[in-house]
Short mmCIF file of C-alpha atoms and ligand atoms in Angstrom, two decimals:
data_model
loop_
_atom_site.label_atom_id
_atom_site.label_comp_id
_atom_site.label_asym_id
_atom_site.label_seq_id
_atom_site.Cartn_x
_atom_site.Cartn_y
_atom_site.Cartn_z
CA MET A 1 0.00 0.00 0.00
CA LYS A 2 1.35 3.46 -0.89
CA ILE A 3 2.42 5.75 1.96
CA ARG A 4 -0.08 8.32 0.71
CA THR A 5 -3.01 5.88 0.98
CA ARG A 6 -1.76 4.67 4.34
CA LEU A 7 -1.54 8.25 5.64
CA ILE A 8 -5.04 9.11 4.42
CA ILE A 9 -6.50 5.99 6.07
CA LEU A 10 -4.58 6.60 9.29
CA PHE A 11 -5.56 10.25 9.42
CA THR A 12 -9.24 9.54 8.67
CA VAL A 13 -9.51 6.62 11.10
CA THR A 14 -7.81 8.61 13.89
CA THR A 15 -10.12 11.57 13.35
CA ALA A 16 -13.16 9.24 13.16
CA ILE A 17 -12.20 7.64 16.49
CA ILE A 18 -11.70 11.03 18.17
CA LEU A 19 -14.94 12.45 16.75
CA GLY A 20 -16.83 9.23 17.59
CA LEU A 21 -15.58 9.28 21.18
CA PHE A 22 -16.42 12.97 21.51
CA ALA A 23 -19.96 12.45 20.16
CA THR A 24 -20.51 9.35 22.34
CA VAL A 25 -19.46 11.21 25.50
CA ILE A 26 -21.79 14.10 24.68
CA TYR A 27 -24.71 11.76 23.88
CA LEU A 28 -24.23 9.65 27.03
CA SER A 29 -24.00 12.68 29.31
CA ALA A 30 -27.14 14.18 27.68
CA LYS A 31 -28.91 10.87 28.25
CA GLU A 32 -27.82 10.77 31.89
CA ASN A 33 -28.88 14.41 32.40
CA ARG A 34 -32.29 13.79 30.87
CA GLN A 35 -32.90 10.86 33.22
CA ILE A 36 -31.80 12.78 36.33
CA GLU A 37 -33.78 15.87 35.40
CA PHE A 38 -36.91 13.85 34.68
CA TYR A 39 -36.73 11.98 38.00
CA ASN A 40 -36.39 15.40 39.71
CA LEU A 41 -39.42 16.62 37.81
CA LEU A 42 -41.41 13.51 38.83
CA LYS A 43 -40.39 14.08 42.43
CA LYS A 44 -41.53 17.72 42.33
CA GLU A 45 -44.85 16.73 40.70
CA ALA A 46 -45.42 13.96 43.26
CA ILE A 47 -44.81 16.34 46.19
CA THR A 48 -46.89 19.16 44.67
CA LYS A 49 -49.86 16.84 44.09
CA ALA A 50 -49.58 15.30 47.57
CA ASN A 51 -49.50 18.84 49.00
CA ILE A 52 -52.52 19.92 47.02
CA PHE A 53 -54.40 16.76 47.99
CA LEU A 54 -53.47 16.56 51.65
CA ASN A 55 -52.81 20.19 52.52
CA ALA A 56 -55.19 22.20 50.36
CA ASN A 57 -57.87 19.52 50.56
CA VAL A 58 -58.69 19.89 46.89
CA ASP A 59 -61.36 17.56 45.72
CA LYS A 60 -60.18 14.26 44.16
CA LYS A 61 -62.50 14.73 41.21
CA ILE A 62 -61.03 18.13 40.34
CA LEU A 63 -57.52 16.80 40.48
CA GLN A 64 -58.43 13.79 38.31
CA ASP A 65 -60.15 16.04 35.77
CA ILE A 66 -57.09 18.25 35.58
CA TYR A 67 -55.01 15.12 34.99
CA HIS A 68 -57.28 13.76 32.25
CA ASN A 69 -57.50 17.14 30.51
CA ASN A 70 -53.76 17.74 30.62
CA ARG A 71 -53.06 14.22 29.43
CA LYS A 72 -54.56 15.05 26.02
CA ILE A 73 -51.92 17.66 25.30
CA LEU A 74 -49.08 16.95 27.77
CA ASN A 75 -47.40 13.85 29.09
CA GLU A 76 -48.98 14.47 32.45
CA VAL A 77 -47.47 12.81 35.50
CA GLU A 78 -49.66 10.04 36.92
CA VAL A 79 -49.63 10.32 40.71
CA ALA A 80 -51.00 7.90 43.31
CA ILE A 81 -51.09 8.42 47.09
CA TYR A 82 -51.26 5.55 49.62
CA ASN A 83 -51.06 5.30 53.31
CA THR A 84 -48.47 2.92 54.75
CA HIS A 85 -51.07 0.11 54.95
CA PHE A 86 -51.43 0.09 51.17
CA ASP A 87 -54.82 1.84 51.23
CA LEU A 88 -55.24 3.96 48.09
CA LEU A 89 -56.09 7.53 49.08
CA TYR A 90 -55.85 9.17 45.70
CA HIS A 91 -55.11 8.10 42.10
CA ASP A 92 -54.96 10.39 39.05
CA ALA A 93 -56.39 7.71 36.80
CA VAL A 94 -57.54 4.47 38.39
CA ASP A 95 -58.87 3.47 34.98
CA LEU A 96 -55.37 3.65 33.45
CA ASP A 97 -53.31 2.77 36.56
CA PHE A 98 -50.03 2.43 34.68
CA VAL A 99 -47.75 1.65 37.61
CA LYS A 100 -49.95 -0.95 39.29
CA GLU A 101 -48.50 -0.58 42.77
CA THR A 102 -48.22 -3.71 44.90
CA LYS A 103 -47.85 -4.21 48.62
CA PRO A 104 -44.15 -5.25 48.35
CA MET A 105 -43.48 -2.10 46.28
CA ILE A 106 -45.12 0.11 48.93
CA ASP A 107 -43.13 -1.70 51.64
CA GLU A 108 -39.89 -1.16 49.72
CA ILE A 109 -40.59 2.59 49.39
CA TYR A 110 -41.41 2.66 53.10
CA GLN A 111 -38.09 0.98 53.94
CA LYS A 112 -35.86 2.82 51.52
CA GLY A 113 -37.54 6.20 51.65
CA GLU A 114 -37.35 6.56 47.86
CA ILE A 115 -37.07 4.31 44.76
CA GLU A 116 -36.68 4.99 41.07
CA PHE A 117 -37.18 2.59 38.14
CA TYR A 118 -38.27 2.23 34.52
CA GLN A 119 -41.41 0.52 33.39
CA GLU A 120 -41.94 0.08 29.63
CA GLY A 121 -39.98 3.24 28.95
CA TRP A 122 -41.87 5.24 31.61
CA GLN A 123 -39.91 6.59 34.49
CA VAL A 124 -41.44 5.84 37.90
CA ILE A 125 -40.57 7.29 41.27
CA GLY A 126 -41.86 6.23 44.69
CA LEU A 127 -41.27 8.29 47.82
CA GLN A 128 -42.37 8.84 51.38
CA TYR A 129 -44.26 12.02 52.15
CA ILE A 130 -44.85 13.11 55.74
CA TYR A 131 -47.87 15.27 56.49
CA GLU A 132 -48.84 16.22 60.02
CA GLY A 133 -46.60 13.48 61.44
CA LYS A 134 -48.25 10.79 59.27
CA LYS A 135 -46.33 8.92 56.57
CA TYR A 136 -47.78 8.62 53.05
CA ILE A 137 -46.41 6.79 50.04
CA VAL A 138 -46.58 8.72 46.79
CA THR A 139 -45.81 7.25 43.35
CA ALA A 140 -45.43 9.28 40.18
CA ALA A 141 -44.91 8.03 36.62
CA ALA A 142 -44.62 9.63 33.20
CA TYR A 143 -43.08 9.19 29.78
CA ASP A 144 -40.47 11.90 28.96
CA GLN A 145 -41.49 12.36 25.37
CA TYR A 146 -39.93 15.83 25.08
CA GLY A 147 -36.64 14.66 26.62
CA TYR A 148 -36.48 11.57 24.39
CA SER A 149 -37.19 13.52 21.23
CA LYS A 150 -34.45 16.01 22.19
CA LEU A 151 -32.10 13.08 22.75
CA ASN A 152 -33.03 11.50 19.42
CA ASN A 153 -32.44 14.79 17.68
CA LEU A 154 -29.02 15.00 19.27
CA LEU A 155 -28.23 11.43 18.12
CA HIS A 156 -29.35 12.08 14.53
CA ASN A 157 -27.48 15.37 14.32
CA SER A 158 -24.35 13.83 15.81
CA ILE A 159 -24.41 10.96 13.27
CA LEU A 160 -24.97 13.43 10.43
CA VAL A 161 -22.18 15.76 11.56
CA PHE A 162 -19.93 12.73 12.10
CA ILE A 163 -20.48 11.42 8.56
CA ILE A 164 -20.09 14.86 6.96
CA SER A 165 -16.91 15.56 8.97
CA ILE A 166 -15.35 12.22 8.02
CA LEU A 167 -16.18 12.75 4.35
CA PHE A 168 -14.72 16.24 4.53
CA ILE A 169 -11.57 14.98 6.27
CA LEU A 170 -11.22 12.20 3.68
CA VAL A 171 -11.47 14.64 0.78
CA ALA A 172 -9.12 17.11 2.50
CA GLY A 173 -6.68 14.24 3.24
CA ILE A 174 -6.69 13.13 -0.41
CA PHE A 175 -6.20 16.70 -1.60
CA PHE A 176 -3.43 17.68 0.82
CA SER A 177 -1.55 14.38 0.59
CA LYS A 178 -1.61 14.69 -3.19
CA LYS A 179 -0.13 18.17 -2.87
CA ALA A 180 2.43 17.06 -0.28
CA PHE A 181 3.56 14.06 -2.34
CA GLU A 182 3.76 15.89 -5.66
CA PRO A 183 7.50 16.70 -5.24
CA VAL A 184 8.14 13.08 -4.25
CA ARG A 185 6.41 11.86 -7.41
CA ALA A 186 8.48 14.32 -9.45
CA MET A 187 11.62 12.98 -7.77
CA ILE A 188 10.63 9.37 -8.53
CA ALA A 189 10.00 10.24 -12.19
CA LYS A 190 13.39 11.95 -12.44
CA ALA A 191 15.22 9.20 -10.53
CA LYS A 192 13.76 6.58 -12.90
CA ASN A 193 15.59 8.26 -15.79
CA ILE A 194 18.97 8.11 -14.08
CA SER A 195 21.03 5.17 -15.30
CA ALA A 196 24.68 4.29 -15.85
CA THR A 197 24.62 6.11 -19.20
CA ASN A 198 23.32 9.43 -17.85
CA LEU A 199 24.72 9.63 -14.33
CA ASP A 200 25.02 13.40 -14.81
CA LEU A 201 21.24 13.89 -14.25
CA ARG A 202 20.31 15.41 -10.87
CA LEU A 203 17.09 15.73 -8.87
CA SER A 204 15.66 19.23 -8.71
CA ASN A 205 15.63 20.97 -5.37
CA ASN A 206 12.52 22.98 -4.43
CA GLY A 207 14.69 25.61 -2.76
CA ASN A 208 12.99 25.20 0.63
CA LYS A 209 14.91 23.95 3.62
CA ASP A 210 12.52 21.04 4.16
CA GLU A 211 13.12 17.29 4.40
CA LEU A 212 12.40 16.76 0.70
CA SER A 213 15.05 19.19 -0.49
CA GLU A 214 17.40 17.63 2.05
CA LEU A 215 16.61 14.24 0.51
CA ALA A 216 17.17 15.62 -3.01
CA ASN A 217 20.50 17.13 -1.92
CA THR A 218 21.62 13.90 -0.25
CA PHE A 219 20.59 11.92 -3.32
CA ASN A 220 22.45 14.34 -5.59
CA GLU A 221 25.55 14.16 -3.41
CA MET A 222 25.34 10.36 -3.61
CA LEU A 223 25.08 10.65 -7.41
CA ASN A 224 28.15 12.91 -7.44
CA ARG A 225 30.10 10.29 -5.54
CA LEU A 226 28.77 7.51 -7.75
CA GLU A 227 29.58 9.44 -10.90
CA SER A 228 33.12 10.15 -9.85
CA SER A 229 33.72 6.59 -8.68
CA PHE A 230 32.17 5.35 -11.94
CA ASP A 231 34.54 7.60 -13.89
CA ALA A 232 37.45 6.54 -11.71
CA GLN A 233 36.53 2.90 -12.33
CA LYS A 234 36.42 3.48 -16.09
CA ASN A 235 39.78 5.26 -16.02
CA PHE A 236 41.17 2.60 -13.74
CA VAL A 237 40.33 -0.21 -16.15
CA SER A 238 41.65 1.66 -19.19
CA ASN A 239 44.81 2.62 -17.26
CA ILE A 240 45.41 -0.97 -16.19
CA SER A 241 45.00 -2.30 -19.71
CA HIS A 242 47.35 0.40 -20.98
CA GLU A 243 49.94 -0.39 -18.31
CA LEU A 244 49.69 -4.11 -19.04
CA ARG A 245 49.76 -3.69 -22.81
CA THR A 246 53.05 -1.78 -22.92
CA PRO A 247 55.33 -4.44 -21.36
CA LEU A 248 53.35 -7.25 -23.05
CA ALA A 249 53.76 -5.57 -26.45
CA ALA A 250 57.50 -5.15 -25.72
CA ILE A 251 57.86 -8.84 -24.79
CA ILE A 252 56.01 -9.90 -27.97
CA THR A 253 58.18 -7.65 -30.16
CA GLU A 254 61.38 -8.89 -28.54
CA LEU A 255 60.40 -12.54 -28.97
CA GLU A 256 59.16 -11.99 -32.56
CA LEU A 257 62.40 -10.26 -33.54
CA SER A 258 64.55 -13.02 -32.12
CA SER A 259 62.45 -15.76 -33.74
CA ASN A 260 62.41 -14.09 -37.19
CA LYS A 261 65.82 -15.42 -38.16
CA GLU A 262 68.81 -17.20 -36.73
CA ARG A 263 70.53 -15.07 -34.01
CA THR A 264 73.82 -15.26 -32.21
CA PRO A 265 73.75 -16.64 -28.64
CA SER A 266 74.54 -13.18 -27.23
CA GLU A 267 71.60 -11.67 -29.19
CA TYR A 268 69.35 -14.41 -27.79
CA GLN A 269 70.65 -13.66 -24.32
CA THR A 270 69.90 -9.94 -24.69
CA ALA A 271 66.38 -10.70 -25.97
CA ILE A 272 65.71 -13.09 -23.07
CA LYS A 273 67.06 -10.52 -20.55
CA ASP A 274 64.80 -7.81 -21.98
CA ALA A 275 61.78 -10.10 -21.95
CA LEU A 276 62.63 -11.09 -18.37
CA ASN A 277 62.87 -7.43 -17.31
CA ASP A 278 59.51 -6.65 -18.87
CA SER A 279 57.99 -9.74 -17.21
CA LYS A 280 59.34 -8.57 -13.84
CA LYS A 281 57.72 -5.18 -14.44
CA LEU A 282 54.46 -7.00 -15.12
CA VAL A 283 54.78 -8.97 -11.89
CA ARG A 284 55.50 -5.77 -9.95
CA LEU A 285 52.51 -4.09 -11.52
CA SER A 286 50.16 -6.97 -10.76
CA ASN A 287 51.47 -7.09 -7.16
CA SER A 288 50.80 -3.37 -6.74
CA LEU A 289 47.31 -3.80 -8.14
CA LEU A 290 46.68 -6.68 -5.76
CA ASP A 291 47.86 -4.54 -2.82
CA LEU A 292 45.64 -1.68 -3.97
CA ALA A 293 42.69 -4.05 -4.00
CA LYS A 294 43.57 -5.24 -0.48
CA ALA A 295 43.88 -1.69 0.80
CA SER A 296 40.46 -0.91 -0.65
CA TYR A 297 38.82 -3.64 1.41
CA ASP A 298 36.42 -2.88 4.14
CA PRO A 299 38.69 -2.04 7.15
CA THR A 300 36.76 -4.57 9.24
CA GLU A 301 38.05 -7.31 6.94
CA ILE A 302 41.70 -6.41 7.48
CA ALA A 303 43.51 -7.86 10.50
CA PHE A 304 44.91 -5.16 12.78
CA LYS A 305 47.18 -5.78 15.75
CA PRO A 306 49.79 -3.80 17.71
CA ILE A 307 52.99 -3.67 15.65
CA ARG A 308 56.34 -1.93 16.10
CA VAL A 309 56.79 0.64 13.34
CA ASP A 310 60.61 0.54 13.61
CA GLU A 311 60.59 -3.19 12.82
CA VAL A 312 58.35 -2.65 9.79
CA LEU A 313 60.69 0.12 8.56
CA LEU A 314 63.67 -2.22 8.84
CA ASP A 315 61.81 -4.96 6.93
CA ALA A 316 60.77 -2.52 4.22
CA ARG A 317 64.33 -1.26 3.84
CA GLN A 318 65.60 -4.81 3.53
CA GLN A 319 63.02 -5.62 0.87
CA VAL A 320 63.81 -2.50 -1.20
CA GLN A 321 67.53 -3.10 -1.02
CA LYS A 322 67.14 -6.76 -2.02
CA THR A 323 65.84 -5.72 -5.45
CA ASN A 324 67.82 -2.49 -5.73
CA SER A 325 71.23 -3.03 -4.21
CA ASP A 326 72.35 0.53 -5.09
CA PHE A 327 69.56 2.18 -3.02
CA LYS A 328 70.73 3.71 0.28
CA ILE A 329 68.20 4.10 3.07
CA ASP A 330 68.98 5.67 6.47
CA ILE A 331 66.64 5.24 9.42
CA HIS A 332 67.04 7.91 12.06
CA PHE A 333 65.26 7.85 15.44
CA GLU A 334 64.90 11.34 16.90
CA ASP A 335 63.60 10.12 20.28
CA GLU A 336 64.90 7.43 22.58
CA ILE A 337 62.62 4.36 22.63
CA ASP A 338 61.93 3.29 26.24
CA ASN A 339 59.12 0.86 25.64
CA ASP A 340 57.24 -0.94 22.84
CA ASP A 341 54.13 1.24 23.13
CA GLN A 342 55.96 4.43 22.15
CA ILE A 343 56.85 3.02 18.73
CA SER A 344 53.77 0.81 18.20
CA VAL A 345 50.57 1.34 16.27
CA ASN A 346 47.50 -0.80 15.83
CA GLY A 347 48.03 -1.83 12.23
CA ASN A 348 48.46 -4.34 9.49
CA GLU A 349 52.12 -5.24 9.13
CA TYR A 350 51.95 -6.28 5.48
CA LEU A 351 50.15 -3.13 4.30
CA LEU A 352 52.38 -0.78 6.32
CA LYS A 353 55.43 -2.47 4.82
CA VAL A 354 53.97 -1.87 1.32
CA ALA A 355 53.45 1.82 2.14
CA PHE A 356 56.98 2.31 3.52
CA THR A 357 58.50 0.35 0.61
CA ASN A 358 56.80 2.66 -1.89
CA LEU A 359 58.11 5.80 -0.18
CA PHE A 360 61.64 4.36 0.15
CA GLU A 361 61.59 3.33 -3.52
CA ASN A 362 60.31 6.70 -4.71
CA GLY A 363 62.82 8.61 -2.59
CA CYS A 364 65.69 6.57 -4.00
CA LYS A 365 64.58 6.21 -7.60
CA PHE A 366 63.87 9.95 -8.04
CA SER A 367 67.31 10.97 -6.67
CA THR A 368 70.95 10.59 -7.59
CA PRO A 369 72.72 9.05 -5.75
CA HIS A 370 69.74 6.88 -4.89
CA ARG A 371 69.43 7.86 -1.26
CA CYS A 372 66.57 8.45 1.13
CA THR A 373 66.30 9.04 4.88
CA VAL A 374 63.43 8.36 7.21
CA SER A 375 63.27 10.26 10.53
CA VAL A 376 61.10 8.83 13.28
CA ARG A 377 59.66 10.79 16.19
CA PHE A 378 56.79 10.06 18.54
CA ASP A 379 54.67 11.47 21.33
CA SER A 380 51.90 10.03 23.50
CA LYS A 381 49.39 10.21 20.62
CA ASN A 382 51.21 9.75 17.32
CA ILE A 383 54.24 8.46 15.54
CA THR A 384 55.57 10.82 12.86
CA LEU A 385 57.69 9.56 9.96
CA LEU A 386 59.49 11.91 7.56
CA PHE A 387 60.67 10.30 4.31
CA VAL A 388 63.24 12.76 2.95
CA ASP A 389 65.19 12.68 -0.29
CA LYS A 390 67.37 15.24 -2.02
CA GLY A 391 66.21 14.26 -5.48
CA ILE A 392 64.62 15.95 -8.46
CA GLY A 393 61.50 17.07 -6.57
CA ILE A 394 57.94 17.43 -7.77
CA SER A 395 56.44 20.39 -9.68
CA GLU A 396 53.78 22.46 -7.94
CA HIS A 397 51.19 21.34 -10.46
CA ASP A 398 52.00 17.66 -9.91
CA LEU A 399 51.83 17.99 -6.11
CA LEU A 400 48.04 18.28 -6.44
CA GLN A 401 47.72 15.10 -8.50
CA ILE A 402 50.30 12.60 -7.35
CA PHE A 403 47.82 10.71 -5.13
CA THR A 404 45.52 10.03 -8.10
CA PRO A 405 45.75 6.41 -9.29
CA PHE A 406 47.99 5.96 -12.37
CA TYR A 407 49.09 9.59 -12.31
CA ARG A 408 52.78 10.01 -13.07
CA GLY A 409 54.35 13.43 -12.75
CA GLU A 410 56.22 15.52 -15.32
CA ASN A 411 59.41 13.91 -13.94
CA ARG A 412 58.20 10.41 -14.99
CA THR A 413 60.81 10.24 -17.78
CA TYR A 414 63.45 10.19 -15.06
CA THR A 415 62.63 6.63 -13.99
CA TYR A 416 60.26 3.67 -14.28
CA GLY A 417 56.86 3.42 -12.54
CA HIS A 418 53.13 2.94 -12.91
CA GLY A 419 51.60 5.68 -10.77
CA ILE A 420 50.09 3.24 -8.24
CA GLY A 421 52.55 3.58 -5.34
CA LEU A 422 51.33 6.88 -3.82
CA PRO A 423 47.55 6.32 -4.05
CA LEU A 424 48.14 2.89 -2.52
CA THR A 425 50.25 4.43 0.26
CA GLN A 426 47.61 7.07 0.93
CA LYS A 427 44.90 4.38 1.18
CA ILE A 428 46.99 2.35 3.61
CA VAL A 429 47.70 5.39 5.82
CA ALA A 430 43.97 6.27 5.83
CA LEU A 431 43.15 2.68 6.84
CA HIS A 432 45.42 3.25 9.86
CA LYS A 433 43.53 6.50 10.63
CA GLY A 434 46.69 8.42 9.77
CA GLU A 435 47.62 11.28 7.47
CA ILE A 436 50.08 11.68 4.64
CA THR A 437 51.32 15.04 3.33
CA VAL A 438 54.00 16.05 0.88
CA ALA A 439 56.32 19.02 0.55
CA SER A 440 58.66 19.31 -2.40
CA GLN A 441 60.90 21.71 -4.29
CA GLU A 442 62.06 20.99 -7.78
CA ASN A 443 65.74 19.96 -7.89
CA LYS A 444 66.00 20.26 -4.11
CA GLY A 445 64.11 17.25 -2.85
CA THR A 446 60.91 15.87 -1.45
CA THR A 447 59.59 15.11 2.03
CA PHE A 448 56.60 12.83 2.64
CA THR A 449 55.25 13.08 6.21
CA ILE A 450 53.16 10.30 7.67
CA ILE A 451 51.42 10.71 11.02
CA LEU A 452 50.10 7.47 12.52
CA PRO A 453 48.08 7.43 15.74
CA HIS A 454 49.15 4.77 18.27
CA CYS A 455 45.69 3.21 18.19
P1 LIG B 1 55.42 5.92 -9.69
O1 LIG B 1 56.52 6.19 -8.75
O2 LIG B 1 55.28 4.49 -10.02
O3 LIG B 1 55.42 6.79 -10.89
P2 LIG B 1 53.79 6.86 -7.54
O4 LIG B 1 52.35 6.78 -7.35
O5 LIG B 1 54.65 6.23 -6.52
O6 LIG B 1 54.05 6.27 -8.97
O7 LIG B 1 54.19 8.36 -7.69
C1 LIG B 1 53.41 9.21 -8.51
C2 LIG B 1 54.27 10.34 -9.03
O8 LIG B 1 54.67 11.19 -7.96
C3 LIG B 1 55.54 9.89 -9.65
O9 LIG B 1 55.36 9.54 -11.01
C4 LIG B 1 56.42 11.12 -9.52
O10 LIG B 1 56.12 12.04 -10.54
C5 LIG B 1 55.97 11.72 -8.22
N1 LIG B 1 56.83 11.32 -7.07
C6 LIG B 1 56.53 10.50 -6.09
N2 LIG B 1 57.52 10.42 -5.18
C7 LIG B 1 58.49 11.26 -5.62
C8 LIG B 1 59.76 11.64 -5.12
N3 LIG B 1 60.25 11.17 -3.97
N4 LIG B 1 60.47 12.53 -5.84
C9 LIG B 1 59.97 13.06 -6.98
N5 LIG B 1 58.78 12.72 -7.51
C10 LIG B 1 58.05 11.85 -6.83
#
């Protein structure tokens, strides 16, 4: 069921319940009031007639005539007067005798002083009346036609007003909900048109600061992120295929050339060496891509534990120097290490080693002689690592881009590379809740600063 329909039903039912309760309370209290008022009226009539009969000594016949005459136009109260021995002293209409008093009834009135009850819709009251020290029992009965018709009117009017109000509320609910949901419907129509081929479409914002424009803004922001990650994905795939194609094409050319005609053993050796070098580049590239994929995992899927950063630095240095024996890497500790905690972070050893290896490699490969220094300092919160080289530096324009995947700076002709190392390093540092910044001057050198929190 649509939210709009649900809201209309909910709104109408709630209002119907409230109105219904309201009308019921009013009707019941009117009913109660009518009953109380009519018993009071009966009581007054009973006492007045007993007074007239006993006190003013008015003739029975006159009183009965008055009763019979009034009865034709009014719902006259039928009064009967007994003494306590159940002797009838006066009756308005013995011929009608609606109440038909009995001895037990008279006794009950005598005991209780007063009783009230209904008989076939008539209200009856029985009470004691004392005149000159003697006790009399007076009964009075009548049908409250006026009161009942007023009550019926109230009931009919209430039902009518109830039905009209509910209909009105239903129509108003349909109208207002339609108006309120119009922007949502417009959003749905627009959102239906957004697909992978036209991710540039955006939802329109009504300009108000309401929840709907907030939703449109949030949705648009999500589309912005999706669009850029979609573009990045597209670039990523085309960059990878380009990076893979170059060494593969070189290997194929080398092998084709050497298989074209008979070659000397030294020519074969050169061709094999070249092919081997290109294959190694391919392996390095695929390893970097694999690491990039790992670093892009959900952090909850990566194992973190307390590790000593100095040990990871030493491992990374060893690894870099194993493949590049001419690279010189100095590790310099600015503070004295008293305990493990000072130099430890909660991290993933493998990924941190990849990050440090990249920075060592870059520092060395972009400088002559291939040398790089890392300075380590720490405080109670963070460990700070400065990877410094005195190499060719990075241009100001490139500084803004070097963390973009596959981006290689203007200085790329200086040495080999694929443009994956820095974005990978940045991802790894972010996974460790750290920060990486760079400062560089062309032909003077570059410093990468990594700040890693202890935990
Ligand atoms: P790669 O080194 O494979 O080209 P990176 O992602 O590691 O890729 O680096 C991206 C770019 O940043 C490099 O191509 C280079 O232009 C620049 N760069 C990174 N580190 C240094 C450095 N220490 N000195 C000079 N340029 C650097």
